[in-house]
XYZ file of C-alpha atoms in Angstrom:
339
model
C -17.594 4.255 -6.676
C -18.101 1.711 -8.865
C -15.472 -0.171 -10.265
C -16.321 -0.112 -13.780
C -13.301 -1.401 -15.389
C -10.848 2.012 -14.781
C -7.341 1.967 -14.154
C -6.678 2.819 -10.709
C -4.336 5.772 -10.655
C -2.185 8.892 -9.124
C -2.647 8.794 -5.278
C -3.584 6.881 -2.958
C -3.791 7.083 1.208
C -3.093 4.358 3.290
C -6.282 5.382 6.090
C -4.258 5.807 9.919
C -7.772 3.555 11.723
C -8.820 6.139 14.236
C -8.950 4.398 17.803
C -10.784 5.850 21.322
C -7.826 6.449 23.746
C -8.706 2.929 25.219
C -7.664 1.738 21.470
C -11.369 0.241 20.258
C -12.183 1.559 16.799
C -13.863 5.413 16.547
C -16.267 4.892 13.875
C -17.745 8.217 13.700
C -14.434 10.196 12.806
C -13.923 8.792 9.847
C -17.109 11.109 7.260
C -14.634 13.961 9.227
C -11.103 12.367 7.987
C -12.697 11.792 4.599
C -13.546 15.507 4.310
C -10.103 16.405 4.988
C -8.547 14.443 2.522
C -10.753 15.904 0.301
C -10.435 19.321 0.941
C -7.586 20.145 2.285
C -5.398 17.183 0.637
C -7.455 16.578 -3.056
C -7.299 12.948 -2.536
C -9.712 10.870 -3.684
C -9.032 7.111 -2.976
C -7.638 4.672 -0.244
C -6.109 2.067 0.740
C -7.813 1.261 4.518
C -7.016 -1.382 6.596
C -3.264 -2.047 5.394
C -0.247 -1.725 7.086
C -0.705 1.837 8.220
C -4.375 0.845 9.387
C -2.905 -1.644 11.390
C -4.527 -4.337 9.751
C -3.135 -7.631 11.470
C -4.004 -5.849 14.811
C -7.283 -5.921 14.574
C -10.271 -8.337 14.315
C -12.312 -9.647 12.049
C -15.156 -7.887 12.463
C -13.916 -4.326 13.174
C -12.170 -4.799 9.377
C -15.719 -4.983 8.588
C -17.076 -2.314 10.547
C -13.831 -0.022 8.803
C -14.845 -0.839 5.676
C -17.964 -0.487 5.871
C -17.744 2.664 6.884
C -15.071 4.416 4.735
C -17.148 2.774 1.863
C -20.019 4.160 2.918
C -18.944 8.155 4.443
C -17.296 8.199 0.952
C -19.797 7.871 -1.227
C -19.845 10.828 -3.575
C -16.393 12.180 -1.968
C -14.098 9.397 -2.136
C -13.040 7.834 -6.287
C -11.677 5.157 -5.097
C -11.577 2.846 -1.734
C -9.347 -0.121 -1.967
C -10.124 -2.487 0.727
C -6.395 -5.358 2.192
C -8.413 -8.436 2.955
C -5.379 -10.057 4.019
C -4.758 -12.090 6.938
C -2.854 -14.941 8.122
C -6.378 -16.881 7.804
C -7.164 -18.008 4.354
C -10.331 -18.233 5.960
C -10.592 -15.254 7.360
C -9.230 -13.409 4.342
C -11.665 -14.922 1.837
C -14.550 -13.899 4.836
C -13.074 -10.409 4.753
C -13.065 -10.699 0.633
C -16.985 -11.398 0.574
C -17.483 -8.817 2.675
C -15.386 -6.092 0.573
C -17.851 -6.971 -2.435
C -20.724 -6.124 -0.092
C -19.408 -2.907 1.629
C -18.938 -1.919 -1.978
C -15.348 -0.721 -1.858
C -14.023 -1.113 -5.244
C -11.176 -3.488 -4.831
C -9.205 -5.588 -2.645
C -5.168 -6.022 -2.192
C -3.910 -8.862 -0.361
C -1.041 -9.671 1.267
C 1.566 -13.778 1.442
C 0.523 -14.962 5.159
C 3.054 -14.208 7.638
C 3.274 -16.721 10.695
C 3.430 -19.566 7.977
C 5.067 -17.947 5.279
C 5.444 -19.623 1.309
C 7.587 -22.322 2.399
C 11.419 -21.470 3.113
C 10.919 -18.561 0.947
C 12.086 -15.953 3.363
C 14.849 -18.298 4.513
C 16.936 -19.412 0.857
C 19.952 -18.217 -0.969
C 18.498 -14.466 -2.635
C 19.249 -15.542 -5.569
C 17.774 -18.439 -6.168
C 14.108 -17.557 -5.129
C 14.866 -13.532 -5.403
C 15.579 -13.541 -9.215
C 14.591 -16.491 -10.824
C 13.421 -15.100 -13.631
C 16.417 -15.078 -14.626
C 16.845 -18.526 -14.080
C 13.524 -18.490 -16.213
C 15.848 -16.866 -18.548
C 19.061 -18.893 -18.436
C 17.066 -22.328 -18.641
C 15.172 -20.500 -21.947
C 18.401 -20.211 -23.303
C 19.160 -23.513 -23.346
C 16.467 -24.711 -24.080
C 14.409 -25.467 -21.620
C 11.653 -23.797 -22.511
C 9.497 -24.114 -19.441
C 9.671 -23.983 -16.116
C 8.424 -24.870 -12.845
C 7.716 -22.312 -10.883
C 9.598 -23.276 -7.403
C 7.320 -23.634 -3.648
C 7.087 -20.687 -2.378
C 5.685 -19.303 -4.893
C 3.445 -21.991 -5.968
C 1.680 -21.787 -2.521
C 2.111 -18.059 -2.881
C -0.215 -17.619 -5.903
C -2.268 -20.682 -5.109
C -3.018 -18.532 -1.704
C -4.136 -15.364 -4.030
C -6.439 -17.025 -5.966
C -8.297 -18.398 -3.464
C -9.083 -15.260 -1.597
C -9.638 -13.783 -5.069
C -11.464 -16.100 -5.696
C -14.307 -15.724 -2.685
C -14.801 -11.800 -4.708
C -14.924 -12.582 -8.514
C -15.970 -9.103 -9.435
C -13.996 -6.504 -7.628
C -10.195 -5.871 -9.126
C -7.591 -7.779 -6.871
C -4.779 -6.353 -6.305
C -1.629 -7.806 -4.506
C 0.442 -6.304 -2.322
C 4.091 -6.261 -1.796
C 5.084 -5.685 1.478
C 8.956 -7.454 2.031
C 10.284 -5.437 5.330
C 6.433 -6.520 6.970
C 5.691 -9.504 5.977
C 9.170 -11.607 5.575
C 8.163 -12.982 1.948
C 11.545 -12.744 -0.104
C 10.413 -13.490 -2.947
C 10.461 -10.500 -6.072
C 7.048 -9.753 -7.402
C 7.863 -10.252 -11.095
C 7.535 -13.737 -9.800
C 4.106 -13.915 -7.845
C 2.572 -12.046 -10.554
C 3.497 -12.794 -13.720
C 0.965 -15.029 -15.715
C -1.035 -14.847 -12.608
C -4.164 -13.527 -14.432
C -4.549 -16.548 -15.690
C -5.514 -18.137 -13.477
C -7.104 -14.713 -11.760
C -8.865 -12.756 -14.030
C -9.743 -10.268 -11.418
C -5.900 -9.452 -11.211
C -5.390 -5.400 -11.646
C -2.041 -4.943 -10.260
C 0.147 -3.950 -7.416
C 1.276 -2.005 -4.601
C 5.079 -2.267 -4.348
C 5.828 -1.497 -0.841
C 9.598 -1.624 -0.974
C 12.278 -0.667 -2.611
C 14.351 -2.648 -5.365
C 13.767 -1.184 -8.710
C 14.147 -3.305 -10.904
C 12.288 -5.395 -9.637
C 9.079 -2.858 -9.888
C 10.003 -2.105 -13.744
C 9.908 -5.410 -14.787
C 7.009 -5.401 -13.768
C 5.743 -3.136 -14.870
C 7.607 -3.888 -18.567
C 6.050 -6.933 -18.231
C 3.103 -5.891 -17.332
C -0.518 -6.072 -19.418
C -1.360 -2.535 -19.963
C -5.051 -2.195 -18.250
C -3.391 -3.547 -14.612
C -2.107 -0.400 -12.526
C 1.076 -0.186 -10.881
C 1.703 1.448 -7.351
C 4.171 2.246 -5.370
C 4.929 2.530 -1.641
C 8.084 4.348 -0.703
C 6.224 7.672 -0.474
C 9.508 8.871 -0.446
C 11.155 7.652 -3.288
C 7.408 8.250 -5.253
C 8.859 10.337 -8.432
C 12.047 7.109 -8.837
C 8.504 5.682 -8.982
C 7.937 7.643 -11.138
C 9.853 7.737 -14.106
C 9.533 3.518 -13.798
C 6.155 4.212 -14.984
C 4.454 3.623 -12.195
C 0.956 4.640 -12.632
C 0.466 6.592 -9.112
C 1.420 5.915 -5.264
C -0.124 3.921 -2.407
C 1.504 5.923 0.926
C 0.591 6.954 4.523
C 2.159 9.919 4.719
C -0.259 11.421 1.578
C -3.166 11.548 4.568
C -1.374 14.889 5.517
C 0.975 15.323 2.754
C -1.372 14.729 0.112
C -1.090 18.284 -1.680
C 1.895 18.606 -1.532
C 2.308 15.455 -3.525
C -0.175 15.971 -6.287
C 2.184 18.414 -7.133
C 4.954 15.882 -7.639
C 2.347 14.198 -9.861
C 1.682 16.990 -11.887
C 4.791 18.542 -11.983
C 6.067 15.204 -13.761
C 3.101 14.769 -16.384
C 4.446 17.765 -17.415
C 7.944 16.746 -18.109
C 8.712 19.590 -15.167
C 10.921 17.443 -13.922
C 13.224 20.093 -11.814
C 9.120 21.268 -9.546
C 9.546 17.567 -9.485
C 12.427 16.830 -7.499
C 12.797 19.871 -5.869
C 8.786 18.826 -4.480
C 10.396 15.040 -3.762
C 13.235 16.519 -2.369
C 11.444 18.278 0.427
C 9.940 15.472 1.306
C 12.229 14.247 1.557
C 13.920 16.140 3.992
C 10.898 16.221 6.347
C 11.132 12.298 6.474
C 15.004 12.225 7.128
C 14.061 14.996 10.512
C 10.996 12.499 11.634
C 13.648 9.864 11.378
C 16.052 11.554 13.450
C 12.523 12.088 15.826
C 11.668 8.207 15.908
C 10.000 7.923 13.039
C 7.532 4.548 12.901
C 3.821 4.563 12.916
C 2.422 5.761 16.105
C 4.107 8.999 15.383
C 3.173 8.735 11.711
C -0.483 8.212 12.749
C -0.237 11.425 15.498
C 1.170 14.251 12.886
C -2.131 12.580 10.570
C -3.554 13.645 14.083
C -1.903 17.080 14.767
C -2.391 18.608 11.203
C -5.921 17.473 10.899
C -7.235 18.510 14.085
C -8.725 14.563 14.393
C -8.030 12.844 17.263
C -6.744 9.455 16.136
C -6.092 8.402 19.099
C -3.159 6.084 19.892
C -1.966 2.905 17.953
C -3.427 -0.465 18.798
C -0.632 -2.487 21.515
C 2.750 -3.859 21.190
C 2.313 -0.234 18.670
C 3.316 1.794 21.484
C 2.235 5.576 21.204
C 4.618 8.521 19.736
C 4.880 11.284 22.609
C 3.442 14.243 21.129
C 6.331 16.493 21.459
C 8.465 15.324 18.804
C 5.697 14.977 16.763
C 5.026 18.575 17.101
C 9.065 19.156 16.096
C 8.361 17.299 12.746
C 5.198 19.434 12.516
C 7.240 22.138 12.720
C 9.772 21.302 10.316
C 6.830 20.006 7.783
C 5.715 24.327 8.025
C 9.039 25.366 7.886
C 9.580 23.353 4.655
C 6.694 24.024 2.882
C 4.675 26.504 4.763
C 1.135 26.781 4.669
C 0.728 25.043 1.754
C -0.336 21.683 3.449
């Protein structure tokens, strides 16, 4: 694994954090976990300590242990290990960014702070702060050639800049996930021109359903940036908009199927790509009716891989195992034994 300037593409599994039955981090199964991803799913790139990994429920020390274990045990097996280092504390984020360098990560990603948010980012009228690029264009037409970023954008970009500066040699990705952060700013407004202040910036993980915003990110960004889509059930639509790949939790156990979606799309076989995407959507819709959430998602990985990943950490509560098993049976009925 090296951050040698190559562009990050393809499927990236957002890893679950293995815990013991008592809720302690369980590093002992990570090697087995990696083998399952590589040998059974054909997935050789991972996104560690993200939402799926319950990062904000972990201590800084636990996140360091996990980053080290994934990087060390992935040597010679994984192509890329991206470590999410975002925290509500700038100092903690910087500490994790510096540690990612030491651990041998191939890149780092950061979400917006979620408790003390960029000023008013979750409260201002959506037209004003969700369509600032439209406002900018309007002002340009009117002869105003300089648009000052609203305060929420300026503060978020400054936060990202400070974290990136702690690990300037590592590729840096903005992790856009407004449903979890409550920061409802367009990703385009956050990343447009950001390389001027973050030279290591290499793209974003876009975990939102706004394909207008995602498409404009692709359209207006330099060619060497990576655009990874984070809504597994809508991957094909994002590929049509120019996604370079995807980061997702279901790629832990449905990676082989979704790799076929990428392959079919690359070959121009949209009929096959749609068929596979629709199958995946059928499974997700069924799972939602069974109470699909992170806890069930984690249990599904345990059931599919045979690796005990343990419960989620409070305040999340464990999934009803029988419901997860029902979803597994649905998966097999739709996809056959290909998983």
